[in-house]
mmCIF file of C-alpha atoms and ligand atoms in Angstrom:
data_model
loop_
_atom_site.group_PDB
_atom_site.id
_atom_site.type_symbol
_atom_site.label_atom_id
_atom_site.label_comp_id
_atom_site.label_asym_id
_atom_site.label_seq_id
_atom_site.Cartn_x
_atom_site.Cartn_y
_atom_site.Cartn_z
ATOM 1 C CA MET A 30 105.512 98.492 103.487
ATOM 2 C CA GLU A 31 106.760 95.418 105.389
ATOM 3 C CA VAL A 32 105.117 94.687 108.739
ATOM 4 C CA GLY A 33 106.460 91.917 111.008
ATOM 5 C CA ILE A 34 104.065 90.115 113.357
ATOM 6 C CA PHE A 35 106.023 88.417 116.146
ATOM 7 C CA GLY A 36 105.889 87.505 119.838
ATOM 8 C CA ASN A 37 105.746 84.522 122.172
ATOM 9 C CA ALA A 38 104.651 81.107 120.947
ATOM 10 C CA GLY A 39 100.895 80.751 121.407
ATOM 11 C CA SER A 40 100.164 84.485 121.642
ATOM 12 C CA GLY A 41 97.965 84.306 118.544
ATOM 13 C CA LYS A 42 100.288 85.510 115.783
ATOM 14 C CA SER A 43 99.188 82.995 113.173
ATOM 15 C CA THR A 44 95.523 83.476 114.078
ATOM 16 C CA LEU A 45 95.927 87.221 113.574
ATOM 17 C CA PHE A 46 97.830 86.629 110.365
ATOM 18 C CA ARG A 47 94.989 84.487 109.015
ATOM 19 C CA ALA A 48 92.526 87.199 109.997
ATOM 20 C CA LEU A 49 94.577 89.696 107.987
ATOM 21 C CA SER A 50 95.127 87.494 104.962
ATOM 22 C CA GLY A 51 91.664 85.882 105.192
ATOM 23 C CA ALA A 52 89.136 85.318 102.484
ATOM 24 C CA GLY A 53 87.928 88.901 102.835
ATOM 25 C CA GLU A 54 88.021 91.457 100.062
ATOM 26 C CA GLY A 55 91.397 92.947 99.256
ATOM 27 C CA ALA A 56 93.439 90.029 100.537
ATOM 28 C CA SER A 57 95.779 88.045 98.391
ATOM 29 C CA GLN A 58 98.392 85.449 99.122
ATOM 30 C CA GLY A 59 101.990 86.499 98.711
ATOM 31 C CA LYS A 60 104.705 84.517 97.015
ATOM 32 C CA HIS A 61 105.975 83.070 100.269
ATOM 33 C CA ALA A 62 104.099 81.238 102.969
ATOM 34 C CA GLY A 63 103.636 83.459 105.983
ATOM 35 C CA VAL A 64 103.525 86.649 103.923
ATOM 36 C CA CYS A 65 100.410 88.335 102.642
ATOM 37 C CA ALA A 66 100.043 91.593 100.764
ATOM 38 C CA ILE A 67 97.001 93.704 101.486
ATOM 39 C CA LYS A 68 95.685 96.586 99.458
ATOM 40 C CA VAL A 69 95.197 99.667 101.588
ATOM 41 C CA PRO A 70 91.542 100.583 101.087
ATOM 42 C CA ASP A 71 91.298 104.123 99.710
ATOM 43 C CA GLY A 72 87.969 105.506 98.523
ATOM 44 C CA ARG A 73 89.732 108.322 96.678
ATOM 45 C CA VAL A 74 91.481 105.845 94.407
ATOM 46 C CA ASP A 75 88.175 104.121 93.653
ATOM 47 C CA ARG A 76 86.426 107.387 92.775
ATOM 48 C CA LEU A 77 89.318 108.579 90.605
ATOM 49 C CA ALA A 78 89.283 105.236 88.795
ATOM 50 C CA GLU A 79 85.586 105.752 87.995
ATOM 51 C CA ILE A 80 86.418 109.089 86.373
ATOM 52 C CA PHE A 81 89.599 108.161 84.480
ATOM 53 C CA ARG A 82 88.691 104.541 83.682
ATOM 54 C CA PRO A 83 92.425 103.679 83.545
ATOM 55 C CA LYS A 84 93.934 100.406 82.307
ATOM 56 C CA LYS A 85 95.359 99.842 85.753
ATOM 57 C CA VAL A 86 94.415 100.800 89.311
ATOM 58 C CA THR A 87 97.084 100.477 92.004
ATOM 59 C CA HIS A 88 96.548 100.868 95.722
ATOM 60 C CA VAL A 89 99.253 101.168 98.342
ATOM 61 C CA SER A 90 100.149 97.693 99.525
ATOM 62 C CA VAL A 91 101.116 96.515 103.002
ATOM 63 C CA ALA A 92 102.802 93.137 103.427
ATOM 64 C CA PHE A 93 102.261 91.306 106.722
ATOM 65 C CA HIS A 94 104.803 88.665 107.779
ATOM 66 C CA ASP A 95 104.043 85.947 110.326
ATOM 67 C CA ILE A 96 107.422 85.629 112.030
ATOM 68 C CA ASP A 97 107.685 82.502 114.085
ATOM 69 C CA ALA A 98 109.259 82.880 117.511
ATOM 70 C CA GLY A 99 111.519 79.898 116.845
ATOM 71 C CA GLU A 100 110.904 78.081 120.104
ATOM 72 C CA PRO A 101 112.079 77.728 122.782
ATOM 73 C CA ASP A 102 113.748 81.136 122.514
ATOM 74 C CA LEU A 103 111.504 84.151 122.539
ATOM 75 C CA LEU A 104 113.454 85.543 119.606
ATOM 76 C CA SER A 105 115.728 83.117 117.826
ATOM 77 C CA ALA A 106 118.582 84.456 115.733
ATOM 78 C CA GLN A 107 116.504 83.655 112.679
ATOM 79 C CA ALA A 108 113.460 85.534 113.985
ATOM 80 C CA LEU A 109 115.665 88.530 114.784
ATOM 81 C CA ALA A 110 117.190 88.470 111.318
ATOM 82 C CA SER A 111 113.697 88.475 109.810
ATOM 83 C CA LEU A 112 112.607 91.341 112.040
ATOM 84 C CA LYS A 113 115.494 93.470 110.874
ATOM 85 C CA ASN A 114 114.138 93.354 107.330
ATOM 86 C CA MET A 115 110.815 94.831 108.432
ATOM 87 C CA GLU A 116 109.731 98.470 108.486
ATOM 88 C CA VAL A 117 107.215 98.186 111.339
ATOM 89 C CA LEU A 118 107.227 95.693 114.216
ATOM 90 C CA VAL A 119 103.979 94.321 115.633
ATOM 91 C CA PRO A 120 104.472 92.265 118.815
ATOM 92 C CA VAL A 121 101.411 90.190 119.701
ATOM 93 C CA LEU A 122 100.866 89.943 123.457
ATOM 94 C CA ARG A 123 98.727 87.232 124.935
ATOM 95 C CA GLY A 124 95.687 88.376 126.909
ATOM 96 C CA PHE A 125 93.276 85.442 126.409
ATOM 97 C CA SER A 126 92.719 82.095 128.053
ATOM 98 C CA ASP A 127 90.101 79.395 127.644
ATOM 99 C CA ASP A 128 89.619 75.716 128.437
ATOM 100 C CA TYR A 129 92.018 74.676 125.705
ATOM 101 C CA HIS A 130 94.552 77.386 126.435
ATOM 102 C CA PRO A 131 94.636 77.831 130.199
ATOM 103 C CA ALA A 132 96.562 80.750 131.625
ATOM 104 C CA PRO A 133 100.145 79.909 132.599
ATOM 105 C CA PRO A 134 100.977 79.613 136.310
ATOM 106 C CA GLY A 135 100.969 83.113 137.742
ATOM 107 C CA GLY A 136 98.356 84.242 135.239
ATOM 108 C CA MET A 137 98.638 86.081 131.981
ATOM 109 C CA ASP A 138 101.054 88.961 132.008
ATOM 110 C CA PRO A 139 101.087 90.931 128.741
ATOM 111 C CA VAL A 140 102.974 93.758 130.462
ATOM 112 C CA LYS A 141 105.817 91.355 131.201
ATOM 113 C CA GLU A 142 105.709 90.051 127.611
ATOM 114 C CA PHE A 143 105.868 93.601 126.313
ATOM 115 C CA ARG A 144 108.862 94.437 128.519
ATOM 116 C CA GLU A 145 110.662 91.215 127.607
ATOM 117 C CA ILE A 146 110.185 91.763 123.905
ATOM 118 C CA SER A 147 111.353 95.382 124.099
ATOM 119 C CA SER A 148 114.407 94.312 126.146
ATOM 120 C CA ALA A 149 115.272 91.482 123.761
ATOM 121 C CA LEU A 150 115.368 93.897 120.815
ATOM 122 C CA VAL A 151 117.499 96.391 122.707
ATOM 123 C CA LEU A 152 119.857 93.664 123.951
ATOM 124 C CA SER A 153 120.421 92.289 120.484
ATOM 125 C CA ASP A 154 121.223 95.791 119.191
ATOM 126 C CA TYR A 155 123.489 96.415 122.179
ATOM 127 C CA LEU A 156 125.600 93.365 121.348
ATOM 128 C CA VAL A 157 125.976 94.438 117.731
ATOM 129 C CA ALA A 158 126.920 97.983 118.717
ATOM 130 C CA GLN A 159 129.401 96.802 121.367
ATOM 131 C CA LYS A 160 131.187 94.529 118.956
ATOM 132 C CA ARG A 161 131.552 97.294 116.409
ATOM 133 C CA ILE A 162 132.744 99.854 118.966
ATOM 134 C CA GLU A 163 135.403 97.475 120.240
ATOM 135 C CA ARG A 164 136.804 97.128 116.759
ATOM 136 C CA MET A 165 136.661 100.886 116.160
ATOM 137 C CA THR A 166 138.443 101.605 119.417
ATOM 138 C CA LYS A 167 141.352 99.438 118.261
ATOM 139 C CA GLU A 168 141.445 101.340 114.987
ATOM 140 C CA ALA A 169 141.179 104.656 116.882
ATOM 141 C CA LYS A 170 138.385 105.836 114.599
ATOM 142 C CA ARG A 171 136.407 108.857 115.806
ATOM 143 C CA ASP A 172 133.865 109.665 113.128
ATOM 144 C CA ALA A 173 130.070 110.105 112.913
ATOM 145 C CA GLU A 174 129.628 106.360 113.259
ATOM 146 C CA TRP A 175 131.642 106.306 116.462
ATOM 147 C CA THR A 176 129.620 109.182 117.948
ATOM 148 C CA ALA A 177 126.322 107.611 116.892
ATOM 149 C CA LEU A 178 127.242 104.217 118.305
ATOM 150 C CA HIS A 179 128.215 105.793 121.609
ATOM 151 C CA LYS A 180 124.879 107.554 121.806
ATOM 152 C CA ALA A 181 123.147 104.307 120.941
ATOM 153 C CA ILE A 182 125.028 102.287 123.550
ATOM 154 C CA GLU A 183 124.341 104.887 126.206
ATOM 155 C CA ALA A 184 120.618 104.537 125.416
ATOM 156 C CA PHE A 185 120.704 100.733 125.248
ATOM 157 C CA GLU A 186 122.293 100.589 128.711
ATOM 158 C CA LYS A 187 119.192 102.384 130.012
ATOM 159 C CA GLU A 188 116.953 100.027 127.973
ATOM 160 C CA VAL A 189 115.975 102.876 125.667
ATOM 161 C CA PRO A 190 115.360 101.759 122.065
ATOM 162 C CA LEU A 191 117.243 103.427 119.234
ATOM 163 C CA ARG A 192 114.062 104.968 117.767
ATOM 164 C CA GLU A 193 114.019 107.269 120.800
ATOM 165 C CA VAL A 194 117.619 108.395 120.429
ATOM 166 C CA GLY A 195 116.783 110.716 117.571
ATOM 167 C CA LEU A 196 119.894 110.291 115.447
ATOM 168 C CA VAL A 197 119.758 112.536 112.396
ATOM 169 C CA GLY A 198 121.769 113.306 109.288
ATOM 170 C CA GLU A 199 125.255 111.858 109.100
ATOM 171 C CA GLU A 200 124.951 109.960 112.372
ATOM 172 C CA GLU A 201 121.751 108.276 111.271
ATOM 173 C CA ARG A 202 123.251 107.299 107.924
ATOM 174 C CA ALA A 203 126.396 105.987 109.611
ATOM 175 C CA VAL A 204 124.460 103.390 111.627
ATOM 176 C CA SER A 205 121.621 102.601 109.219
ATOM 177 C CA GLY A 206 123.643 99.715 107.788
ATOM 178 C CA PHE A 207 123.464 97.816 111.093
ATOM 179 C CA ARG A 208 119.691 97.517 110.733
ATOM 180 C CA PHE A 209 119.203 97.839 114.478
ATOM 181 C CA ALA A 210 115.873 96.262 115.429
ATOM 182 C CA SER A 211 115.053 98.827 118.107
ATOM 183 C CA ARG A 212 115.186 101.640 115.545
ATOM 184 C CA LEU A 213 111.983 100.341 113.958
ATOM 185 C CA PRO A 214 108.616 101.843 114.847
ATOM 186 C CA MET A 215 106.529 99.495 116.945
ATOM 187 C CA LEU A 216 102.797 98.941 117.197
ATOM 188 C CA ALA A 217 101.712 96.483 119.889
ATOM 189 C CA VAL A 218 98.690 94.178 119.680
ATOM 190 C CA LEU A 219 96.970 92.872 122.817
ATOM 191 C CA ASN A 220 95.132 89.694 121.867
ATOM 192 C CA VAL A 221 92.235 89.444 124.320
ATOM 193 C CA GLY A 222 89.546 86.802 124.700
ATOM 194 C CA GLU A 223 86.129 87.077 123.051
ATOM 195 C CA ASP A 224 84.583 88.193 126.346
ATOM 196 C CA ALA A 225 87.034 91.031 126.987
ATOM 197 C CA LEU A 226 86.489 93.073 123.847
ATOM 198 C CA ARG A 227 84.421 95.652 125.653
ATOM 199 C CA GLY A 228 85.940 97.358 128.626
ATOM 200 C CA GLU A 229 89.545 98.048 129.417
ATOM 201 C CA ALA A 230 91.492 94.802 129.801
ATOM 202 C CA TYR A 231 94.952 95.148 131.331
ATOM 203 C CA PRO A 232 95.016 98.916 131.966
ATOM 204 C CA GLU A 233 98.636 98.527 133.172
ATOM 205 C CA LEU A 234 99.591 97.530 129.649
ATOM 206 C CA SER A 235 98.060 100.715 128.235
ATOM 207 C CA LYS A 236 100.228 102.651 130.675
ATOM 208 C CA ALA A 237 103.412 100.722 129.872
ATOM 209 C CA ALA A 238 102.829 101.125 126.121
ATOM 210 C CA ALA A 239 102.059 104.828 126.458
ATOM 211 C CA LYS A 240 105.238 105.309 128.477
ATOM 212 C CA ALA A 241 107.242 103.578 125.749
ATOM 213 C CA LYS A 242 105.369 105.692 123.138
ATOM 214 C CA VAL A 243 104.158 102.503 121.466
ATOM 215 C CA PRO A 244 100.569 102.608 120.160
ATOM 216 C CA LEU A 245 98.467 99.696 121.388
ATOM 217 C CA ILE A 246 95.683 97.915 119.503
ATOM 218 C CA ARG A 247 93.325 95.660 121.437
ATOM 219 C CA LEU A 248 91.593 92.932 119.465
ATOM 220 C CA CYS A 249 90.500 89.311 119.615
ATOM 221 C CA ALA A 250 92.382 87.448 116.908
ATOM 222 C CA LYS A 251 89.992 84.518 116.981
ATOM 223 C CA VAL A 252 86.921 86.692 116.408
ATOM 224 C CA GLU A 253 88.795 88.618 113.709
ATOM 225 C CA GLU A 254 89.636 85.350 111.983
ATOM 226 C CA GLU A 255 85.927 84.470 111.929
ATOM 227 C CA ILE A 256 84.960 87.920 110.661
ATOM 228 C CA ALA A 257 87.466 87.616 107.815
ATOM 229 C CA GLN A 258 85.557 84.589 106.508
ATOM 230 C CA LEU A 259 82.300 86.560 106.108
ATOM 231 C CA SER A 260 81.123 88.419 103.025
ATOM 232 C CA PRO A 261 81.953 92.151 102.974
ATOM 233 C CA ALA A 262 78.331 93.058 103.809
ATOM 234 C CA GLU A 263 78.244 90.623 106.731
ATOM 235 C CA GLN A 264 81.600 91.931 107.937
ATOM 236 C CA ALA A 265 80.306 95.492 108.077
ATOM 237 C CA GLU A 266 77.208 94.333 109.970
ATOM 238 C CA PHE A 267 79.262 92.298 112.437
ATOM 239 C CA LEU A 268 81.709 95.128 113.099
ATOM 240 C CA ARG A 269 78.810 97.522 113.713
ATOM 241 C CA GLU A 270 77.324 95.110 116.228
ATOM 242 C CA MET A 271 80.643 94.728 118.006
ATOM 243 C CA GLY A 272 80.679 98.480 118.378
ATOM 244 C CA THR A 273 84.183 98.935 116.961
ATOM 245 C CA GLY A 274 83.291 99.394 113.319
ATOM 246 C CA ARG A 275 86.848 98.616 112.250
ATOM 247 C CA SER A 276 88.443 95.289 111.436
ATOM 248 C CA ALA A 277 91.883 94.167 112.580
ATOM 249 C CA ARG A 278 93.050 94.744 109.023
ATOM 250 C CA ASP A 279 91.910 98.365 109.043
ATOM 251 C CA LEU A 280 93.380 98.964 112.481
ATOM 252 C CA LEU A 281 96.754 97.454 111.631
ATOM 253 C CA VAL A 282 97.073 99.069 108.221
ATOM 254 C CA ARG A 283 96.118 102.470 109.651
ATOM 255 C CA GLY A 284 98.384 101.901 112.655
ATOM 256 C CA ALA A 285 101.349 100.924 110.489
ATOM 257 C CA PHE A 286 100.802 103.980 108.287
ATOM 258 C CA ASP A 287 100.755 106.239 111.322
ATOM 259 C CA ALA A 288 103.770 104.520 112.891
ATOM 260 C CA MET A 289 105.741 105.140 109.698
ATOM 261 C CA GLN A 290 104.299 108.670 109.490
ATOM 262 C CA PHE A 291 103.202 107.888 105.993
ATOM 263 C CA ILE A 292 100.719 109.844 103.921
ATOM 264 C CA SER A 293 99.381 108.985 100.457
ATOM 265 C CA PHE A 294 99.487 111.060 97.323
ATOM 266 C CA LEU A 295 97.856 110.146 94.047
ATOM 267 C CA THR A 296 98.703 110.071 90.376
ATOM 268 C CA VAL A 297 96.037 109.892 87.674
ATOM 269 C CA GLY A 298 95.815 109.255 83.963
ATOM 270 C CA GLU A 299 94.371 106.982 81.315
ATOM 271 C CA ASP A 300 97.069 104.376 81.915
ATOM 272 C CA GLU A 301 96.983 104.228 85.675
ATOM 273 C CA VAL A 302 95.345 105.668 88.756
ATOM 274 C CA ARG A 303 97.610 105.035 91.678
ATOM 275 C CA ALA A 304 98.150 105.802 95.355
ATOM 276 C CA TRP A 305 101.720 106.131 96.667
ATOM 277 C CA ASN A 306 102.937 106.193 100.220
ATOM 278 C CA ILE A 307 105.544 108.692 101.326
ATOM 279 C CA ARG A 308 106.767 110.042 104.629
ATOM 280 C CA ARG A 309 104.855 113.041 105.984
ATOM 281 C CA GLY A 310 106.813 116.224 105.302
ATOM 282 C CA SER A 311 108.314 114.987 102.024
ATOM 283 C CA THR A 312 108.928 117.482 99.234
ATOM 284 C CA ALA A 313 107.466 117.443 95.732
ATOM 285 C CA ALA A 314 110.904 116.424 94.438
ATOM 286 C CA ALA A 315 110.963 113.427 96.798
ATOM 287 C CA ALA A 316 107.437 112.473 95.733
ATOM 288 C CA ALA A 317 108.611 112.612 92.116
ATOM 289 C CA GLY A 318 111.530 110.349 93.049
ATOM 290 C CA ARG A 319 109.120 107.889 94.630
ATOM 291 C CA ILE A 320 107.508 107.503 91.194
ATOM 292 C CA HIS A 321 110.752 107.329 89.226
ATOM 293 C CA SER A 322 114.281 108.623 89.771
ATOM 294 C CA ASP A 323 114.143 110.369 86.356
ATOM 295 C CA LEU A 324 111.223 112.448 87.573
ATOM 296 C CA GLU A 325 113.236 113.684 90.524
ATOM 297 C CA LYS A 326 116.361 114.396 88.490
ATOM 298 C CA GLY A 327 114.527 116.230 85.741
ATOM 299 C CA PHE A 328 111.924 117.836 88.001
ATOM 300 C CA ILE A 329 110.594 121.141 86.669
ATOM 301 C CA ARG A 330 107.320 121.690 88.495
ATOM 302 C CA ALA A 331 104.498 119.723 90.030
ATOM 303 C CA GLU A 332 100.843 120.344 89.233
ATOM 304 C CA VAL A 333 99.000 119.779 92.489
ATOM 305 C CA ILE A 334 95.328 119.566 93.398
ATOM 306 C CA PRO A 335 93.676 118.117 96.518
ATOM 307 C CA CYS A 336 91.682 115.049 95.493
ATOM 308 C CA ASP A 337 88.467 116.399 97.039
ATOM 309 C CA ASP A 338 88.723 119.614 95.012
ATOM 310 C CA PHE A 339 89.262 117.594 91.867
ATOM 311 C CA LEU A 340 86.272 115.358 92.581
ATOM 312 C CA ARG A 341 84.084 118.448 93.106
ATOM 313 C CA CYS A 342 85.213 119.834 89.735
ATOM 314 C CA GLY A 343 84.931 116.470 87.969
ATOM 315 C CA SER A 344 87.654 117.122 85.381
ATOM 316 C CA MET A 345 91.122 118.648 85.118
ATOM 317 C CA ALA A 346 89.878 121.204 82.587
ATOM 318 C CA LYS A 347 87.270 122.489 85.025
ATOM 319 C CA ALA A 348 89.761 122.408 87.909
ATOM 320 C CA LYS A 349 92.110 124.553 85.831
ATOM 321 C CA THR A 350 89.509 127.175 84.921
ATOM 322 C CA GLU A 351 88.425 127.356 88.563
ATOM 323 C CA GLY A 352 92.027 127.947 89.581
ATOM 324 C CA LYS A 353 92.227 124.849 91.792
ATOM 325 C CA LEU A 354 95.283 123.416 90.052
ATOM 326 C CA ARG A 355 98.463 124.847 91.554
ATOM 327 C CA LEU A 356 102.004 124.829 90.232
ATOM 328 C CA GLU A 357 104.538 123.995 92.920
ATOM 329 C CA GLY A 358 108.343 123.808 93.048
ATOM 330 C CA ARG A 359 110.808 121.178 94.286
ATOM 331 C CA GLU A 360 110.591 122.168 97.947
ATOM 332 C CA TYR A 361 106.795 122.121 98.175
ATOM 333 C CA ILE A 362 105.588 119.802 100.994
ATOM 334 C CA VAL A 363 103.113 117.273 99.604
ATOM 335 C CA LYS A 364 99.921 116.764 101.658
ATOM 336 C CA ASP A 365 97.870 113.628 102.159
ATOM 337 C CA GLY A 366 95.355 113.078 99.367
ATOM 338 C CA GLU A 367 96.866 115.449 96.823
ATOM 339 C CA ILE A 368 96.895 114.524 93.163
ATOM 340 C CA VAL A 369 100.378 115.263 91.848
ATOM 341 C CA HIS A 370 101.446 115.494 88.237
ATOM 342 C CA VAL A 371 105.175 115.994 87.724
ATOM 343 C CA ARG A 372 106.456 118.024 84.795
ATOM 344 C CA PHE A 373 109.984 116.961 84.074
ATOM 345 C CA ASN A 374 112.715 117.032 81.526
ATOM 346 C CA VAL A 375 115.443 114.430 81.040
HETATM 347 N N1 GDP B 411 90.146 81.918 122.909
HETATM 348 C C1 GDP B 411 91.047 82.430 122.083
HETATM 349 N N2 GDP B 411 91.959 81.610 121.528
HETATM 350 C C2 GDP B 411 92.869 82.142 120.702
HETATM 351 C C3 GDP B 411 92.869 83.523 120.381
HETATM 352 N N3 GDP B 411 93.894 83.750 119.534
HETATM 353 C C4 GDP B 411 94.504 82.563 119.332
HETATM 354 N N4 GDP B 411 93.892 81.592 120.018
HETATM 355 C C5 GDP B 411 94.238 80.181 120.046
HETATM 356 O O1 GDP B 411 95.538 80.020 120.594
HETATM 357 C C6 GDP B 411 96.268 78.999 119.926
HETATM 358 C C7 GDP B 411 97.589 79.546 119.444
HETATM 359 O O2 GDP B 411 97.335 80.513 118.464
HETATM 360 P P1 GDP B 411 98.342 80.773 117.262
HETATM 361 O O3 GDP B 411 97.768 81.867 116.437
HETATM 362 O O4 GDP B 411 98.675 79.514 116.572
HETATM 363 O O5 GDP B 411 99.619 81.295 118.079
HETATM 364 P P2 GDP B 411 101.105 81.617 117.556
HETATM 365 O O6 GDP B 411 101.989 80.584 118.134
HETATM 366 O O7 GDP B 411 101.411 82.959 118.145
HETATM 367 O O8 GDP B 411 101.104 81.651 116.061
HETATM 368 C C8 GDP B 411 95.368 78.500 118.801
HETATM 369 O O9 GDP B 411 94.759 77.311 119.217
HETATM 370 C C9 GDP B 411 94.348 79.602 118.639
HETATM 371 O O10 GDP B 411 93.095 79.131 118.210
HETATM 372 C C10 GDP B 411 91.882 84.363 120.978
HETATM 373 O O11 GDP B 411 91.809 85.574 120.740
HETATM 374 N N5 GDP B 411 90.970 83.749 121.826
HETATM 375 MG MG1 MG B 412 102.268 80.574 114.653
#
């Protein structure tokens, strides 16, 4: 899953990025500067690996991208192009000031930043949609794309992002190629000062985010960066003391998963124990396709068992005799934490 961290210059994007990619457990540097892939911690995978002792253990991975604003513009064309390749957008809003980083004249205004960022995304989509509609009008085309674009433009004119328009089926497919930025789920981060971690800083921002249906995470990037340098044991201790118990990495990974409405299912065996992400509500056939297209094409049945049930039984043989292993068809809706084994035929 690709997550884009962006926002105004000086809001703390790179500090947050370093906190996420930091020396802590589970972090690793990606191929490109400004990208880091993080394993999604999953205790179920670890416990299954202890039982199966596979050659390979694979967690779900989330890649964070530090997308530079490209000063002086809030969102340069290049930044926008990068954002469009993401699956989740994380704007970082500035809520801290100190001696080295005094508040701008008029004071800090994360609500304004949030509104400006949301508007910039909608405006950029609006221009793309307008251009396309003009061409289509000349060609007198009136298909699903035309209808979808009209709905989109109507929303954009009211500053409503595309993700709230609820295009489905043919209309959604018709406009997916434009990679509209405002279609992407958003998860906002308010970067507050060390002293403001407790208590409700900027309650107006909570309201504005709630109104826009954008989840909001409040953290202090600088403190998180320091935490990321500690050993895992020290990190746990520190987080307990801070009273949050969860690191920025946990919060953002969880938040991105929820924003995408992802769940995880698991596959097990002597070769590999692995967690896979898939959209909530996906069928067994779609889960099979996530593993390999052959598995979806040749799908016969899926053997399914909730991971907790399996761990209680301790082996597949025992799970079978206790009747915990179910056989499900193509249309079965896979649940979070289920171990799925696909029987197929090609
Ligand atoms: N006091 C304080 N300073 C911060 C915090 N986050 C970032 N900074 C500082 O603000 C400056 C800009 O941060 P940076 O992450 O480079 O911003 P970017 O332009 O968004 O990438 C740096 O000097 C950081 O140390 C914070 O939570 N508290
Ligand atoms: Mg930066």
